[in-house]
């Protein structure tokens, strides 16, 4: 957990044995406002199932979505002279 005045990370990846402690750590992050990102991953190391789960803050998703939308808008604009670059091509 971040200390007082420390900003939360936008992305966190939890890994560890598939046990109660792992589930408690993920549950605590969910209670802090994180959301699951993607499906969990699991592997077997010969004796223990090891799991991983990514979590992100919803604000990070919104920020990334906005950045992608802005980038697409810039590509769609004539700012780069795209019309002239492809003039005469089918």
mmCIF file of C-alpha atoms in Angstrom:
data_model
loop_
_atom_site.group_PDB
_atom_site.id
_atom_site.type_symbol
_atom_site.label_atom_id
_atom_site.label_comp_id
_atom_site.label_asym_id
_atom_site.label_seq_id
_atom_site.Cartn_x
_atom_site.Cartn_y
_atom_site.Cartn_z
ATOM 1 C CA UNK A 1 0.000 0.000 0.000
ATOM 2 C CA UNK A 2 1.237 3.515 -0.735
ATOM 3 C CA UNK A 3 2.315 5.576 2.250
ATOM 4 C CA UNK A 4 0.729 8.933 3.074
ATOM 5 C CA UNK A 5 1.195 11.358 0.203
ATOM 6 C CA UNK A 6 2.423 8.635 -2.152
ATOM 7 C CA UNK A 7 0.446 8.208 -5.354
ATOM 8 C CA UNK A 8 -1.111 4.829 -6.119
ATOM 9 C CA UNK A 9 0.386 2.931 -9.023
ATOM 10 C CA UNK A 10 -1.893 2.782 -12.052
ATOM 11 C CA UNK A 11 -0.981 -0.871 -12.683
ATOM 12 C CA UNK A 12 -0.137 -3.692 -10.305
ATOM 13 C CA UNK A 13 0.657 -7.350 -10.976
ATOM 14 C CA UNK A 14 0.158 -9.773 -8.124
ATOM 15 C CA UNK A 15 1.908 -13.138 -8.251
ATOM 16 C CA UNK A 16 2.291 -15.967 -5.799
ATOM 17 C CA UNK A 17 1.055 -19.355 -4.692
ATOM 18 C CA UNK A 18 -2.655 -19.907 -5.213
ATOM 19 C CA UNK A 19 -3.585 -19.597 -1.550
ATOM 20 C CA UNK A 20 -5.606 -17.484 0.848
ATOM 21 C CA UNK A 21 -2.817 -14.892 1.185
ATOM 22 C CA UNK A 22 -2.829 -14.275 -2.571
ATOM 23 C CA UNK A 23 -6.611 -13.873 -2.591
ATOM 24 C CA UNK A 24 -6.438 -11.491 0.382
ATOM 25 C CA UNK A 25 -3.855 -9.298 -1.385
ATOM 26 C CA UNK A 26 -5.988 -9.107 -4.526
ATOM 27 C CA UNK A 27 -9.123 -8.474 -2.435
ATOM 28 C CA UNK A 28 -7.372 -5.628 -0.591
ATOM 29 C CA UNK A 29 -6.398 -4.006 -3.897
ATOM 30 C CA UNK A 30 -9.993 -4.307 -5.108
ATOM 31 C CA UNK A 31 -11.140 -2.592 -1.902
ATOM 32 C CA UNK A 32 -8.634 0.224 -2.655
ATOM 33 C CA UNK A 33 -10.387 0.875 -5.978
ATOM 34 C CA UNK A 34 -8.392 -1.298 -8.372
ATOM 35 C CA UNK A 35 -10.208 -3.426 -10.945
ATOM 36 C CA UNK A 36 -9.162 -6.738 -12.465
ATOM 37 C CA UNK A 37 -7.372 -6.381 -15.789
ATOM 38 C CA UNK A 38 -7.493 -9.463 -17.973
ATOM 39 C CA UNK A 39 -7.766 -13.040 -16.906
ATOM 40 C CA UNK A 40 -5.612 -14.585 -14.211
ATOM 41 C CA UNK A 41 -2.685 -16.736 -15.286
ATOM 42 C CA UNK A 42 -1.652 -19.960 -13.595
ATOM 43 C CA UNK A 43 1.274 -22.316 -13.838
ATOM 44 C CA UNK A 44 2.510 -25.311 -11.909
ATOM 45 C CA UNK A 45 6.112 -25.395 -10.690
ATOM 46 C CA UNK A 46 6.094 -29.095 -9.825
ATOM 47 C CA UNK A 47 4.719 -28.685 -6.334
ATOM 48 C CA UNK A 48 2.608 -25.518 -6.188
ATOM 49 C CA UNK A 49 0.180 -23.692 -8.435
ATOM 50 C CA UNK A 50 1.524 -20.149 -8.999
ATOM 51 C CA UNK A 51 -0.981 -17.514 -10.091
ATOM 52 C CA UNK A 52 -0.805 -13.969 -11.430
ATOM 53 C CA UNK A 53 -3.456 -11.285 -11.689
ATOM 54 C CA UNK A 54 -3.111 -7.787 -13.101
ATOM 55 C CA UNK A 55 -5.097 -4.927 -11.567
ATOM 56 C CA UNK A 56 -5.462 -1.325 -12.732
ATOM 57 C CA UNK A 57 -7.044 1.840 -11.445
ATOM 58 C CA UNK A 58 -10.126 2.836 -13.477
ATOM 59 C CA UNK A 59 -8.682 6.347 -13.909
ATOM 60 C CA UNK A 60 -5.663 4.813 -15.644
ATOM 61 C CA UNK A 61 -7.934 3.069 -18.132
ATOM 62 C CA UNK A 62 -9.839 6.295 -18.811
ATOM 63 C CA UNK A 63 -6.580 8.193 -19.252
ATOM 64 C CA UNK A 64 -5.197 5.581 -21.656
ATOM 65 C CA UNK A 65 -8.464 5.515 -23.622
ATOM 66 C CA UNK A 66 -8.380 9.306 -23.919
ATOM 67 C CA UNK A 67 -4.758 9.211 -25.104
ATOM 68 C CA UNK A 68 -5.635 6.638 -27.783
ATOM 69 C CA UNK A 69 -8.668 8.669 -28.890
ATOM 70 C CA UNK A 70 -6.500 11.796 -29.175
ATOM 71 C CA UNK A 71 -3.877 9.925 -31.192
ATOM 72 C CA UNK A 72 -6.539 8.606 -33.577
ATOM 73 C CA UNK A 73 -8.000 12.100 -33.947
ATOM 74 C CA UNK A 74 -4.549 13.419 -34.831
ATOM 75 C CA UNK A 75 -4.078 10.685 -37.432
ATOM 76 C CA UNK A 76 -7.512 11.422 -38.886
ATOM 77 C CA UNK A 77 -6.735 15.115 -39.229
ATOM 78 C CA UNK A 78 -4.976 16.536 -42.233
ATOM 79 C CA UNK A 79 -2.154 17.686 -39.961
ATOM 80 C CA UNK A 80 0.308 15.272 -41.542
ATOM 81 C CA UNK A 81 -0.670 15.954 -45.132
ATOM 82 C CA UNK A 82 -2.066 12.454 -45.496
ATOM 83 C CA UNK A 83 -4.289 13.496 -48.395
ATOM 84 C CA UNK A 84 -1.276 14.604 -50.444
ATOM 85 C CA UNK A 85 0.836 11.596 -49.419
ATOM 86 C CA UNK A 86 -1.638 9.171 -50.960
ATOM 87 C CA UNK A 87 -2.717 11.314 -53.887
ATOM 88 C CA UNK A 88 -2.896 9.275 -57.045
ATOM 89 C CA UNK A 89 -2.907 5.928 -55.230
ATOM 90 C CA UNK A 90 -5.857 3.586 -55.301
#
